[in-house]
mmCIF file of N, CA and C in Angstrom:
data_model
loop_
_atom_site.group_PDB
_atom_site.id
_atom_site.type_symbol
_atom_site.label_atom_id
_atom_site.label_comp_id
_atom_site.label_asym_id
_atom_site.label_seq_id
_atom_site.Cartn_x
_atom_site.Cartn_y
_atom_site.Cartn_z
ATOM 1 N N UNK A 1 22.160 -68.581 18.849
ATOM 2 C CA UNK A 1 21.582 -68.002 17.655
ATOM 3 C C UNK A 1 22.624 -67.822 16.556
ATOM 4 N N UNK A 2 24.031 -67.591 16.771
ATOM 5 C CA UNK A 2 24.611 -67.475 16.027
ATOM 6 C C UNK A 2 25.178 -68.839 15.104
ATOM 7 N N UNK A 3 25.053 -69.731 15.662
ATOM 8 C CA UNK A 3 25.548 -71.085 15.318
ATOM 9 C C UNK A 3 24.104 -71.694 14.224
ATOM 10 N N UNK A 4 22.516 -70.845 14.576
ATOM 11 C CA UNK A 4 21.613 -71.382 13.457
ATOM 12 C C UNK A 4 21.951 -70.403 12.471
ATOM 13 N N UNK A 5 22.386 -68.616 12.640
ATOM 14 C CA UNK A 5 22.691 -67.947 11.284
ATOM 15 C C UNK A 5 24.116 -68.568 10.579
ATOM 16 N N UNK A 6 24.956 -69.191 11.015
ATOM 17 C CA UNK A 6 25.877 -69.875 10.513
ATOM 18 C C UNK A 6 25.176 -70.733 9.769
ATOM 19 N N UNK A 7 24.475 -71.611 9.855
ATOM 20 C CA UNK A 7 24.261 -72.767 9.090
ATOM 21 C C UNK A 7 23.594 -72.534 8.276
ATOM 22 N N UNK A 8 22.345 -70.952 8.080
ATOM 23 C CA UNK A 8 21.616 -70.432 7.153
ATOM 24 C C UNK A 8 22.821 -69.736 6.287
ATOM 25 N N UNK A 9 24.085 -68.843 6.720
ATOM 26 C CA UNK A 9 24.914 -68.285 5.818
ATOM 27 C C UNK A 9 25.487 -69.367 5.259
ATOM 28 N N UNK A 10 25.558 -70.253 5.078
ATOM 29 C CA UNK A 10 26.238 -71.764 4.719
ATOM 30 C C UNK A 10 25.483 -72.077 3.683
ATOM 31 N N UNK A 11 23.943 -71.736 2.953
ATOM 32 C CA UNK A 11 23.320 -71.892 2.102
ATOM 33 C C UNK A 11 23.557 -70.830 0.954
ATOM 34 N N UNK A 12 23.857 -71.107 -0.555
ATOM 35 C CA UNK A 12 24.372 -70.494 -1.613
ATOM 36 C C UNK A 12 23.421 -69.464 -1.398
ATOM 37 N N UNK A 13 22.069 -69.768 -1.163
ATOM 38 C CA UNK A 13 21.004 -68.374 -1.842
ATOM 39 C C UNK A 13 20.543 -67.482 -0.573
ATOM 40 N N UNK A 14 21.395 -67.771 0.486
ATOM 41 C CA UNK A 14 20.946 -66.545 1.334
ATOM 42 C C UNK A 14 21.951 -65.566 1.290
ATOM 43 N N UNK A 15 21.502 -64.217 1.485
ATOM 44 C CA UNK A 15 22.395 -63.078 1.035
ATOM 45 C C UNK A 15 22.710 -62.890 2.822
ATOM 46 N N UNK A 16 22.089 -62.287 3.725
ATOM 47 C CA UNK A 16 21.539 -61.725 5.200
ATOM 48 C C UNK A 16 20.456 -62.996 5.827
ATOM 49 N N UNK A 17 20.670 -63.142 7.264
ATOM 50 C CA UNK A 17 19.423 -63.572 8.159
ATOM 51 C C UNK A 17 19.830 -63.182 9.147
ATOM 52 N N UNK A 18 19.240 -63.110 10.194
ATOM 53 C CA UNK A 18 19.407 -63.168 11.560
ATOM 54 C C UNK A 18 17.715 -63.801 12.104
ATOM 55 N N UNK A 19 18.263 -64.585 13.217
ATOM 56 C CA UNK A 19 18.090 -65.543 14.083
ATOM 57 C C UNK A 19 17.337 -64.968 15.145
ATOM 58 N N UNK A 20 16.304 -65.094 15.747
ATOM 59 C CA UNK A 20 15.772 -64.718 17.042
ATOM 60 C C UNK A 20 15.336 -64.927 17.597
ATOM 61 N N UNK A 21 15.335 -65.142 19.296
ATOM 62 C CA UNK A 21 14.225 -66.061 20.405
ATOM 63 C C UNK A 21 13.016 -65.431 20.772
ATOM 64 N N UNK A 22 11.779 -65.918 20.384
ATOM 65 C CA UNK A 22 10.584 -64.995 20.610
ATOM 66 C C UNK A 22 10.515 -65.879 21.540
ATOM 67 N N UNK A 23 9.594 -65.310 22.963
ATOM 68 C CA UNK A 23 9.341 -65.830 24.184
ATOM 69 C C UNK A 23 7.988 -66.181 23.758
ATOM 70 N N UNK A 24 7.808 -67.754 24.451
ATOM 71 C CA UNK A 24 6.373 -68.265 24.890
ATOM 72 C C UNK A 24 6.547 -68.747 25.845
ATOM 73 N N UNK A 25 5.321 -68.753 26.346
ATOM 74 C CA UNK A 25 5.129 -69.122 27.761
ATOM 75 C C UNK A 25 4.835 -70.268 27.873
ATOM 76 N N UNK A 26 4.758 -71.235 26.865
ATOM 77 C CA UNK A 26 5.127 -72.800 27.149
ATOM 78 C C UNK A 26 5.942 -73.713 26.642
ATOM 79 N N UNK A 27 7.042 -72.818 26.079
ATOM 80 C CA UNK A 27 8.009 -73.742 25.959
ATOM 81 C C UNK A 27 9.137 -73.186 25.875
ATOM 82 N N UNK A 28 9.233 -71.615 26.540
ATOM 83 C CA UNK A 28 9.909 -70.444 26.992
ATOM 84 C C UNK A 28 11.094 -69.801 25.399
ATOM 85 N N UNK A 29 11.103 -70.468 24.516
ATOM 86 C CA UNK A 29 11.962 -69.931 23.718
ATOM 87 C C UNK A 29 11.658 -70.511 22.069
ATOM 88 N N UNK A 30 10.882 -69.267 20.851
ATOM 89 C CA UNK A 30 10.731 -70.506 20.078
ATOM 90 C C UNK A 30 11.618 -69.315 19.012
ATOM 91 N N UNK A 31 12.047 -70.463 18.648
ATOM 92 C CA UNK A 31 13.435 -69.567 17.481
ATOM 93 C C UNK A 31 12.580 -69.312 15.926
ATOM 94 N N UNK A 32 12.660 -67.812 15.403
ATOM 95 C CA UNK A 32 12.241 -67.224 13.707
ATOM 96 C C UNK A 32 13.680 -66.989 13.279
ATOM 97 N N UNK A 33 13.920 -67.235 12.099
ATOM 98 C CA UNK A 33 14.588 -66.316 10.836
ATOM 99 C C UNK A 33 14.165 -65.796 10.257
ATOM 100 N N UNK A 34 14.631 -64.109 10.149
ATOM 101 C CA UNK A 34 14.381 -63.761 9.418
ATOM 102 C C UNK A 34 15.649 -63.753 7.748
ATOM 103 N N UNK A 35 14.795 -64.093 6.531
ATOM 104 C CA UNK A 35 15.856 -64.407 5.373
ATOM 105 C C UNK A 35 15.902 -63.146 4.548
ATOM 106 N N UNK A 36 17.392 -63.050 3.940
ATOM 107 C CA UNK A 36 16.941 -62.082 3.050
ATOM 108 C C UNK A 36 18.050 -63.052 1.834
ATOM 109 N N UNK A 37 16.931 -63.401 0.903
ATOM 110 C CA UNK A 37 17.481 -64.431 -0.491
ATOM 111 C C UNK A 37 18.577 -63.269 -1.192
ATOM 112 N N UNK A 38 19.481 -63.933 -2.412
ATOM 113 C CA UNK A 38 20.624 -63.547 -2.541
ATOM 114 C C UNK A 38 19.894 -62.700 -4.069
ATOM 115 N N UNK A 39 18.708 -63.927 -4.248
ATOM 116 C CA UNK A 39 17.840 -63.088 -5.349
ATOM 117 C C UNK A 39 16.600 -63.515 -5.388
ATOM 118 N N UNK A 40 15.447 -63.258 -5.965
ATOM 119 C CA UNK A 40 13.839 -63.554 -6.047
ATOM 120 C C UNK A 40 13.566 -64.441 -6.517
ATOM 121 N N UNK A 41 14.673 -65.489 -6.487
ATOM 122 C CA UNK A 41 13.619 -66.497 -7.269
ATOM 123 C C UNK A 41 14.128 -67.487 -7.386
ATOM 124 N N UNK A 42 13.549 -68.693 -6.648
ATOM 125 C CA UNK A 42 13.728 -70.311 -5.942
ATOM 126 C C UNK A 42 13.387 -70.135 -5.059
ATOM 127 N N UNK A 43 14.064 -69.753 -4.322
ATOM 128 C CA UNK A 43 14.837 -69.860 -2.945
ATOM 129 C C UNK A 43 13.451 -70.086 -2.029
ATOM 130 N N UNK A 44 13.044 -71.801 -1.119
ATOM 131 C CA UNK A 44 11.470 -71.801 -0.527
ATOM 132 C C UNK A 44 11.767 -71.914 0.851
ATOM 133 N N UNK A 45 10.667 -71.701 1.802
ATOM 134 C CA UNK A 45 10.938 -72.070 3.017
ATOM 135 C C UNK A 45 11.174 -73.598 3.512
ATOM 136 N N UNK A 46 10.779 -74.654 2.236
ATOM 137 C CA UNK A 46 11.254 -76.204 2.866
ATOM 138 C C UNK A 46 13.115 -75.552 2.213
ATOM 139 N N UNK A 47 13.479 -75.488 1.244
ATOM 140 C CA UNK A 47 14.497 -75.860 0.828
ATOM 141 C C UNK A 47 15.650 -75.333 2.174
ATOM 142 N N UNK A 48 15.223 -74.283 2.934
ATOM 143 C CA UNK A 48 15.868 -73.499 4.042
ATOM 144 C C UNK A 48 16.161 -74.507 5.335
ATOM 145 N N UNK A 49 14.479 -74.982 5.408
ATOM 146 C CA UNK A 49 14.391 -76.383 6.678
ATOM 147 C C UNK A 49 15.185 -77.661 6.803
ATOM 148 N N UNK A 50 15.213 -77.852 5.456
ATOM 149 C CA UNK A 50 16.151 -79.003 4.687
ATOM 150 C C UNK A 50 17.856 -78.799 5.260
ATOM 151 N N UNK A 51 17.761 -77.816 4.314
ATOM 152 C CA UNK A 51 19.297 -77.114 4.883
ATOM 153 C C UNK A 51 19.762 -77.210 6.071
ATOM 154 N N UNK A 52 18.922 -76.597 6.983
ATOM 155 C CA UNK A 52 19.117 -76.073 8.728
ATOM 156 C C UNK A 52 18.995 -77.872 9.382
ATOM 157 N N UNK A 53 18.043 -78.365 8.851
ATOM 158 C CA UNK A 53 18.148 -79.871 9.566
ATOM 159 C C UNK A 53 19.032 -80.362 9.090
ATOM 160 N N UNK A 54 20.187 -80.645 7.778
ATOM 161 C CA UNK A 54 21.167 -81.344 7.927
ATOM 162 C C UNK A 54 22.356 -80.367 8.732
ATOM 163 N N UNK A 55 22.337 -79.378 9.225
ATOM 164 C CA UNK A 55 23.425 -79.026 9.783
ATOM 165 C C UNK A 55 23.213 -78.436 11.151
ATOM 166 N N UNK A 56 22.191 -78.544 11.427
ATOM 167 C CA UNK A 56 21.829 -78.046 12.874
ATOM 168 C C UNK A 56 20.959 -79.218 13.837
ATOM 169 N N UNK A 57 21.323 -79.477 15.353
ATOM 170 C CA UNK A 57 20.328 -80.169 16.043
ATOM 171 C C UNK A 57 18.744 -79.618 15.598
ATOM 172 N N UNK A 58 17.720 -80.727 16.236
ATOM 173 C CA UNK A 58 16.493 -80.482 15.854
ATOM 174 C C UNK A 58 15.833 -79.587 16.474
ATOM 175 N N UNK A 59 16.279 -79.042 17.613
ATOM 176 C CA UNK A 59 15.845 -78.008 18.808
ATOM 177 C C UNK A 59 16.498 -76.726 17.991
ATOM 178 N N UNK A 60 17.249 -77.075 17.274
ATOM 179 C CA UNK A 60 17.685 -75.622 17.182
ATOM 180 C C UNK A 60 17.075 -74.887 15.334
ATOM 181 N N UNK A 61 16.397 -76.041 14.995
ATOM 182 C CA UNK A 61 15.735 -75.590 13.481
ATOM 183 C C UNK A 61 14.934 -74.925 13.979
ATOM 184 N N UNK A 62 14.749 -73.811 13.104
ATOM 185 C CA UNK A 62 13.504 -72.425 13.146
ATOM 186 C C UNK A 62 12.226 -73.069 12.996
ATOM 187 N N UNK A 63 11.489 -72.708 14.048
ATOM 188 C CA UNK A 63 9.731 -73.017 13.831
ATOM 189 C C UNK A 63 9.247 -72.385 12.384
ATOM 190 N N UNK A 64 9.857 -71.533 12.468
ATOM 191 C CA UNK A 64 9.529 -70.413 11.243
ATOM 192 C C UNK A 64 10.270 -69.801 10.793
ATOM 193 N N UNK A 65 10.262 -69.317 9.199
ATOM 194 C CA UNK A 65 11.447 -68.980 8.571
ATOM 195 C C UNK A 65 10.300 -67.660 7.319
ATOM 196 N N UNK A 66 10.653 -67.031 7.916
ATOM 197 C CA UNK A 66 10.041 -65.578 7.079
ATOM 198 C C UNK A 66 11.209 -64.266 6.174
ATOM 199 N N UNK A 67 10.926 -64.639 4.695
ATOM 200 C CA UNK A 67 11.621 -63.700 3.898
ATOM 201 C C UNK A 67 11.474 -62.177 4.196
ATOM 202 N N UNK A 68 12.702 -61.809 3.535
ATOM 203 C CA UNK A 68 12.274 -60.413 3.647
ATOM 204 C C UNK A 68 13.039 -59.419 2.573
ATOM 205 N N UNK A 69 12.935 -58.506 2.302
ATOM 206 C CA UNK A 69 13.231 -57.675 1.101
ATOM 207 C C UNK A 69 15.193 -56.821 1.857
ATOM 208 N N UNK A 70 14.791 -56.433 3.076
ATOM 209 C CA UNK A 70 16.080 -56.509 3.544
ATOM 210 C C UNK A 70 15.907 -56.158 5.271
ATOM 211 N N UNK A 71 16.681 -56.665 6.117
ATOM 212 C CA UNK A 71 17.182 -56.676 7.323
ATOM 213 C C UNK A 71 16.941 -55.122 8.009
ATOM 214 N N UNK A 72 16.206 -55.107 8.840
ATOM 215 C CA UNK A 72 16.121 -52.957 9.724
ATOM 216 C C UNK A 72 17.779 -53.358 10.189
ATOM 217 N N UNK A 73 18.454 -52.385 9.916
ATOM 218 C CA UNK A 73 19.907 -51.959 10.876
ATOM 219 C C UNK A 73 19.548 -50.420 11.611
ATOM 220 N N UNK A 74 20.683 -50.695 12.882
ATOM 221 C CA UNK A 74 20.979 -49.485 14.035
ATOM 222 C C UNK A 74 21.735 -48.682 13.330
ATOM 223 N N UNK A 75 21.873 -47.595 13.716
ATOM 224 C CA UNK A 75 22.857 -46.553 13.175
ATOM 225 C C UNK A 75 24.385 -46.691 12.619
ATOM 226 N N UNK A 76 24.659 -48.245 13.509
ATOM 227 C CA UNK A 76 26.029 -48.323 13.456
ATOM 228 C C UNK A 76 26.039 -49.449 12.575
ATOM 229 N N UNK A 77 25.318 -50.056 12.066
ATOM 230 C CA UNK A 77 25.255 -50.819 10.452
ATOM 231 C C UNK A 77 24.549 -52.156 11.637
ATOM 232 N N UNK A 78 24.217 -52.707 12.599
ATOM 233 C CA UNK A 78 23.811 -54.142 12.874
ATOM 234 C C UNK A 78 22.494 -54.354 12.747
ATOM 235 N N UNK A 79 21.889 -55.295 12.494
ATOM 236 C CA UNK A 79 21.080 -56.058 12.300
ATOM 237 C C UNK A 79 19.860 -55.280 13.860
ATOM 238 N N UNK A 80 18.998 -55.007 13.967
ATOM 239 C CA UNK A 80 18.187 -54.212 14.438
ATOM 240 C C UNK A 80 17.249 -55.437 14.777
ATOM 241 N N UNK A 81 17.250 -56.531 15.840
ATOM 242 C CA UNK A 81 17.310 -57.188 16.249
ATOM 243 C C UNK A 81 15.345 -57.550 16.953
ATOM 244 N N UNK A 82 15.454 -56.256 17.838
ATOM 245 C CA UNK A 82 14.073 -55.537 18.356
ATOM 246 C C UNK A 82 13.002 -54.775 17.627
ATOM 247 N N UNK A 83 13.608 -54.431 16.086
ATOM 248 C CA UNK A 83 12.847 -53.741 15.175
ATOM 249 C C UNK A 83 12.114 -54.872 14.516
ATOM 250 N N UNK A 84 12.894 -56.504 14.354
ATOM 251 C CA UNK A 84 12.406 -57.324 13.642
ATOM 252 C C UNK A 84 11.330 -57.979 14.194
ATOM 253 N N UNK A 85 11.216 -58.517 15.458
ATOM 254 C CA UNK A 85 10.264 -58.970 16.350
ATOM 255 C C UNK A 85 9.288 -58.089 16.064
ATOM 256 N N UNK A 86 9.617 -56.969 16.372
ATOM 257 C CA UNK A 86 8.095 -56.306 16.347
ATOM 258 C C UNK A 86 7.605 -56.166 15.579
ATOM 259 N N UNK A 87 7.847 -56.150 13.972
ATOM 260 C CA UNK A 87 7.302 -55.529 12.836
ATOM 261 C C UNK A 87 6.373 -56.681 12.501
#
């Protein structure tokens, strides 16, 4: 996961993402980003896919790539990992 938020921090207009394996039961692991843009305005979910496919294998591009206004953090400043899945 850290090697697909690398290749999303590698894009000018993302500010924050983190990366995460939601479990299915038929194909046991399907990877979301969540994005948080650097500002409101361009920034699309192809231009992100684009991105992630020239620098990442094809197994490892996000099924799905969902914006967000900003990232839940734990007390100790990280990325709140279990708050994002669920919301």
């Amino acid at each position: 996961l850290g090697e697909i938020e690398a290749a999303f921090y590698s894009h000018q207009g993302v500010k924050e993402v983190a990366a995460v394996a939601i479990p299915d039961d038929i194909v046991g692991n399907r990877i979301k980003a969540f994005v948080v843009p650097m500002n409101q305005n361009g920034l699309t979910v192809k231009e992100l896919e684009t991105h992630a496919a020239q620098k990442l294998p094809r197994y490892m591009v996000p099924e799905s790539i969902e914006f967000r206004d900003e990232l839940p953090k734990t007390s100790t400043g990280k990325i709140n990992r279990p708050l994002l899945v669920n919301s």
